[in-house]
Amino acid sequence: MKIAIATDHVGIELKPIIIDYLNELGHEVVDFGPQSTERTDYPLYGKKVAVEVIEKRVDAGILICGTGVGISISANKVKGIRAVVCSEPYTAKLSKEHNNTNILAFGSRVIGSELAKMIVKAWLEAEFEGGRHANRVNMISEIEEEFLF
Ligand code: RB5
């Protein structure tokens, strides 16, 4: 898979570890920054990766900030994005199987690098189950259409 990754200045410490791990798993990674630990703003990076995913230049996105919350909320503002924040692999797996998430987020202040790798692996290996879950995911899209003002 081709995977876009970005962080903020807090999440950046985990980024090289996750990039190396993704490469080890055989994935191609595109790094959307930042490239320094200088203080920055997570919405910039959540949006960048969300746009890459929605415009289909990558197959999936991974975002890291302090908690994973701000950067995932930002990504979720882009129509069609379903970003999940995970602190354990079970939610990561189910979020793909049931909710067809297209971006995974986590917090560098919340989890360590080994748990982050387990979460990434669980998320990437899981597949959307469709069926009754597809109807619910379509209902999420309908909410987006309902509030276009
Ligand atoms: C930055 O201080 C921090 O707010 C950010 O990394 C993240 O945790 C936001 O949700």
PDB file of C-alpha atoms and ligand atoms in Angstrom:
ATOM      1  CA  MET A   1       0.000   0.000   0.000  1.00  0.00           C
ATOM      2  CA  LYS A   2       0.969   3.623  -0.426  1.00  0.00           C
ATOM      3  CA  ILE A   3       0.523   5.386   2.917  1.00  0.00           C
ATOM      4  CA  ALA A   4       0.631   9.111   3.738  1.00  0.00           C
ATOM      5  CA  ILE A   5       1.918  10.056   7.176  1.00  0.00           C
ATOM      6  CA  ALA A   6       2.036  13.363   9.046  1.00  0.00           C
ATOM      7  CA  THR A   7       2.289  14.571  12.627  1.00  0.00           C
ATOM      8  CA  ASP A   8       2.534  17.772  14.616  1.00  0.00           C
ATOM      9  CA  HIS A   9       5.578  18.853  16.651  1.00  0.00           C
ATOM     10  CA  VAL A  10       4.560  16.492  19.486  1.00  0.00           C
ATOM     11  CA  GLY A  11       3.852  13.443  17.332  1.00  0.00           C
ATOM     12  CA  ILE A  12       7.023  13.869  15.286  1.00  0.00           C
ATOM     13  CA  GLU A  13       9.154  11.763  17.655  1.00  0.00           C
ATOM     14  CA  LEU A  14       7.200   8.627  16.703  1.00  0.00           C
ATOM     15  CA  LYS A  15       7.185   9.316  12.969  1.00  0.00           C
ATOM     16  CA  PRO A  16      10.542   7.762  11.931  1.00  0.00           C
ATOM     17  CA  ILE A  17       9.801   4.648  13.966  1.00  0.00           C
ATOM     18  CA  ILE A  18       6.430   4.211  12.257  1.00  0.00           C
ATOM     19  CA  ILE A  19       7.865   4.958   8.805  1.00  0.00           C
ATOM     20  CA  ASP A  20      10.577   2.310   9.313  1.00  0.00           C
ATOM     21  CA  TYR A  21       7.975  -0.169  10.491  1.00  0.00           C
ATOM     22  CA  LEU A  22       5.716   0.503   7.503  1.00  0.00           C
ATOM     23  CA  ASN A  23       8.681   0.000   5.184  1.00  0.00           C
ATOM     24  CA  GLU A  24       9.512  -3.261   6.967  1.00  0.00           C
ATOM     25  CA  LEU A  25       5.943  -4.404   6.304  1.00  0.00           C
ATOM     26  CA  GLY A  26       6.492  -3.641   2.625  1.00  0.00           C
ATOM     27  CA  HIS A  27       4.508  -0.402   2.336  1.00  0.00           C
ATOM     28  CA  GLU A  28       5.511   2.743   0.490  1.00  0.00           C
ATOM     29  CA  VAL A  29       5.352   5.818   2.743  1.00  0.00           C
ATOM     30  CA  VAL A  30       4.950   9.461   1.768  1.00  0.00           C
ATOM     31  CA  ASP A  31       5.943  11.854   4.568  1.00  0.00           C
ATOM     32  CA  PHE A  32       3.851  15.043   4.686  1.00  0.00           C
ATOM     33  CA  GLY A  33       5.833  16.562   7.516  1.00  0.00           C
ATOM     34  CA  PRO A  34       6.670  18.370   9.551  1.00  0.00           C
ATOM     35  CA  GLN A  35      10.418  18.031   9.143  1.00  0.00           C
ATOM     36  CA  SER A  36      11.409  19.757  12.393  1.00  0.00           C
ATOM     37  CA  THR A  37      10.254  19.835  16.014  1.00  0.00           C
ATOM     38  CA  GLU A  38       9.441  23.541  15.773  1.00  0.00           C
ATOM     39  CA  ARG A  39       5.984  24.257  17.233  1.00  0.00           C
ATOM     40  CA  THR A  40       3.280  23.943  14.592  1.00  0.00           C
ATOM     41  CA  ASP A  41      -0.484  23.389  14.287  1.00  0.00           C
ATOM     42  CA  TYR A  42      -1.993  19.913  13.896  1.00  0.00           C
ATOM     43  CA  PRO A  43      -4.929  21.006  11.620  1.00  0.00           C
ATOM     44  CA  LEU A  44      -2.446  21.753   8.819  1.00  0.00           C
ATOM     45  CA  TYR A  45      -1.190  18.185   8.862  1.00  0.00           C
ATOM     46  CA  GLY A  46      -4.528  16.476   9.429  1.00  0.00           C
ATOM     47  CA  LYS A  47      -5.860  18.259   6.366  1.00  0.00           C
ATOM     48  CA  LYS A  48      -2.822  17.448   4.190  1.00  0.00           C
ATOM     49  CA  VAL A  49      -3.115  13.709   4.711  1.00  0.00           C
ATOM     50  CA  ALA A  50      -6.922  13.774   4.454  1.00  0.00           C
ATOM     51  CA  VAL A  51      -6.705  15.447   1.041  1.00  0.00           C
ATOM     52  CA  GLU A  52      -4.165  12.862  -0.162  1.00  0.00           C
ATOM     53  CA  VAL A  53      -6.519  10.075   0.868  1.00  0.00           C
ATOM     54  CA  ILE A  54      -9.665  11.636  -0.608  1.00  0.00           C
ATOM     55  CA  GLU A  55      -7.932  12.468  -3.885  1.00  0.00           C
ATOM     56  CA  LYS A  56      -6.731   8.842  -3.995  1.00  0.00           C
ATOM     57  CA  ARG A  57      -3.040   9.672  -4.292  1.00  0.00           C
ATOM     58  CA  VAL A  58      -2.502   7.250  -1.397  1.00  0.00           C
ATOM     59  CA  ASP A  59      -4.366   4.187  -0.116  1.00  0.00           C
ATOM     60  CA  ALA A  60      -4.471   5.190   3.552  1.00  0.00           C
ATOM     61  CA  GLY A  61      -3.261   7.796   6.037  1.00  0.00           C
ATOM     62  CA  ILE A  62      -1.585   7.772   9.430  1.00  0.00           C
ATOM     63  CA  LEU A  63      -1.593  10.821  11.736  1.00  0.00           C
ATOM     64  CA  ILE A  64       0.150  11.416  15.052  1.00  0.00           C
ATOM     65  CA  CYS A  65      -0.190  14.281  17.516  1.00  0.00           C
ATOM     66  CA  GLY A  66       0.019  14.387  21.298  1.00  0.00           C
ATOM     67  CA  THR A  67      -3.266  12.570  21.845  1.00  0.00           C
ATOM     68  CA  GLY A  68      -4.303  11.830  18.249  1.00  0.00           C
ATOM     69  CA  VAL A  69      -7.448  13.835  18.909  1.00  0.00           C
ATOM     70  CA  GLY A  70      -6.820  17.235  17.313  1.00  0.00           C
ATOM     71  CA  ILE A  71      -5.223  15.838  14.180  1.00  0.00           C
ATOM     72  CA  SER A  72      -7.995  13.246  13.654  1.00  0.00           C
ATOM     73  CA  ILE A  73     -10.780  15.792  14.212  1.00  0.00           C
ATOM     74  CA  SER A  74      -9.097  17.989  11.597  1.00  0.00           C
ATOM     75  CA  ALA A  75      -8.892  15.120   9.098  1.00  0.00           C
ATOM     76  CA  ASN A  76     -12.522  14.216   9.761  1.00  0.00           C
ATOM     77  CA  LYS A  77     -13.601  17.667   8.538  1.00  0.00           C
ATOM     78  CA  VAL A  78     -12.698  16.592   5.001  1.00  0.00           C
ATOM     79  CA  LYS A  79     -15.739  15.009   3.365  1.00  0.00           C
ATOM     80  CA  GLY A  80     -15.356  11.252   3.030  1.00  0.00           C
ATOM     81  CA  ILE A  81     -12.705  10.902   5.700  1.00  0.00           C
ATOM     82  CA  ARG A  82     -13.296   8.450   8.521  1.00  0.00           C
ATOM     83  CA  ALA A  83     -10.340   8.888  10.856  1.00  0.00           C
ATOM     84  CA  VAL A  84     -10.108   6.876  14.074  1.00  0.00           C
ATOM     85  CA  VAL A  85      -7.970   7.548  17.150  1.00  0.00           C
ATOM     86  CA  CYS A  86      -6.706   4.313  18.691  1.00  0.00           C
ATOM     87  CA  SER A  87      -4.801   3.399  21.831  1.00  0.00           C
ATOM     88  CA  GLU A  88      -5.112  -0.357  21.343  1.00  0.00           C
ATOM     89  CA  PRO A  89      -5.279  -2.788  18.388  1.00  0.00           C
ATOM     90  CA  TYR A  90      -8.846  -4.055  18.928  1.00  0.00           C
ATOM     91  CA  THR A  91     -10.422  -0.696  18.119  1.00  0.00           C
ATOM     92  CA  ALA A  92      -8.050  -0.288  15.174  1.00  0.00           C
ATOM     93  CA  LYS A  93      -9.129  -3.645  13.695  1.00  0.00           C
ATOM     94  CA  LEU A  94     -12.856  -3.114  14.271  1.00  0.00           C
ATOM     95  CA  SER A  95     -12.709   0.445  12.963  1.00  0.00           C
ATOM     96  CA  LYS A  96     -11.645  -0.950   9.590  1.00  0.00           C
ATOM     97  CA  GLU A  97     -13.935  -4.012   9.621  1.00  0.00           C
ATOM     98  CA  HIS A  98     -17.067  -2.120  10.666  1.00  0.00           C
ATOM     99  CA  ASN A  99     -16.469   1.573   9.929  1.00  0.00           C
ATOM    100  CA  ASN A 100     -14.135   1.356   6.916  1.00  0.00           C
ATOM    101  CA  THR A 101     -11.776   3.939   8.415  1.00  0.00           C
ATOM    102  CA  ASN A 102      -9.371   5.449   5.930  1.00  0.00           C
ATOM    103  CA  ILE A 103      -7.089   7.251   8.396  1.00  0.00           C
ATOM    104  CA  LEU A 104      -5.529   5.916  11.604  1.00  0.00           C
ATOM    105  CA  ALA A 105      -4.463   8.355  14.329  1.00  0.00           C
ATOM    106  CA  PHE A 106      -2.763   7.905  17.668  1.00  0.00           C
ATOM    107  CA  GLY A 107      -1.120   9.974  20.370  1.00  0.00           C
ATOM    108  CA  SER A 108       2.612  10.001  21.051  1.00  0.00           C
ATOM    109  CA  ARG A 109       1.874  11.183  24.595  1.00  0.00           C
ATOM    110  CA  VAL A 110      -0.543   8.304  25.106  1.00  0.00           C
ATOM    111  CA  ILE A 111       1.104   5.174  23.710  1.00  0.00           C
ATOM    112  CA  GLY A 112       4.640   3.891  23.206  1.00  0.00           C
ATOM    113  CA  SER A 113       6.240   2.877  19.951  1.00  0.00           C
ATOM    114  CA  GLU A 114       5.696  -0.891  20.314  1.00  0.00           C
ATOM    115  CA  LEU A 115       1.975  -0.496  20.985  1.00  0.00           C
ATOM    116  CA  ALA A 116       1.779   1.962  18.093  1.00  0.00           C
ATOM    117  CA  LYS A 117       3.265  -0.684  15.789  1.00  0.00           C
ATOM    118  CA  MET A 118       0.735  -3.280  16.948  1.00  0.00           C
ATOM    119  CA  ILE A 119      -2.079  -0.818  16.285  1.00  0.00           C
ATOM    120  CA  VAL A 120      -0.741   0.013  12.818  1.00  0.00           C
ATOM    121  CA  LYS A 121      -0.425  -3.687  11.918  1.00  0.00           C
ATOM    122  CA  ALA A 122      -3.916  -4.539  13.173  1.00  0.00           C
ATOM    123  CA  TRP A 123      -5.417  -1.644  11.212  1.00  0.00           C
ATOM    124  CA  LEU A 124      -3.567  -2.360   7.960  1.00  0.00           C
ATOM    125  CA  GLU A 125      -4.324  -6.084   8.017  1.00  0.00           C
ATOM    126  CA  ALA A 126      -8.042  -5.656   8.714  1.00  0.00           C
ATOM    127  CA  GLU A 127     -10.559  -5.463   5.864  1.00  0.00           C
ATOM    128  CA  PHE A 128     -13.941  -3.779   5.655  1.00  0.00           C
ATOM    129  CA  GLU A 129     -16.651  -6.404   6.045  1.00  0.00           C
ATOM    130  CA  GLY A 130     -19.340  -4.556   4.061  1.00  0.00           C
ATOM    131  CA  GLY A 131     -22.862  -5.982   4.397  1.00  0.00           C
ATOM    132  CA  ARG A 132     -24.823  -4.380   7.218  1.00  0.00           C
ATOM    133  CA  HIS A 133     -21.819  -2.221   8.013  1.00  0.00           C
ATOM    134  CA  ALA A 134     -21.853  -0.706   4.511  1.00  0.00           C
ATOM    135  CA  ASN A 135     -25.341   0.635   5.118  1.00  0.00           C
ATOM    136  CA  ARG A 136     -24.186   2.355   8.317  1.00  0.00           C
ATOM    137  CA  VAL A 137     -21.124   3.840   6.646  1.00  0.00           C
ATOM    138  CA  ASN A 138     -23.436   5.156   3.889  1.00  0.00           C
ATOM    139  CA  MET A 139     -25.560   6.732   6.625  1.00  0.00           C
ATOM    140  CA  ILE A 140     -22.459   8.587   7.841  1.00  0.00           C
ATOM    141  CA  SER A 141     -21.984   9.961   4.311  1.00  0.00           C
ATOM    142  CA  GLU A 142     -25.621  11.057   4.270  1.00  0.00           C
ATOM    143  CA  ILE A 143     -25.006  13.168   7.381  1.00  0.00           C
ATOM    144  CA  GLU A 144     -22.222  14.942   5.475  1.00  0.00           C
ATOM    145  CA  GLU A 145     -24.657  15.699   2.636  1.00  0.00           C
ATOM    146  CA  GLU A 146     -27.300  16.929   5.058  1.00  0.00           C
ATOM    147  CA  PHE A 147     -25.127  19.661   6.529  1.00  0.00           C
ATOM    148  CA  LEU A 148     -23.625  21.337   3.476  1.00  0.00           C
ATOM    149  CA  PHE A 149     -24.476  24.900   4.433  1.00  0.00           C
TER     150      PHE A 149
HETATM  151  C1  RB5 B   1      -0.090  20.141  21.140  1.00  0.00           C
HETATM  152  O1  RB5 B   1       0.289  20.757  22.336  1.00  0.00           O
HETATM  153  C2  RB5 B   1      -1.237  19.180  21.383  1.00  0.00           C
HETATM  154  O2  RB5 B   1      -2.380  19.907  21.695  1.00  0.00           O
HETATM  155  C3  RB5 B   1      -1.457  18.277  20.184  1.00  0.00           C
HETATM  156  O3  RB5 B   1      -0.326  17.522  19.942  1.00  0.00           O
HETATM  157  C4  RB5 B   1      -2.596  17.284  20.321  1.00  0.00           C
HETATM  158  O4  RB5 B   1      -2.503  16.539  21.470  1.00  0.00           O
HETATM  159  C5  RB5 B   1      -3.937  17.831  20.076  1.00  0.00           C
HETATM  160  O5  RB5 B   1      -4.967  17.151  20.056  1.00  0.00           O
END
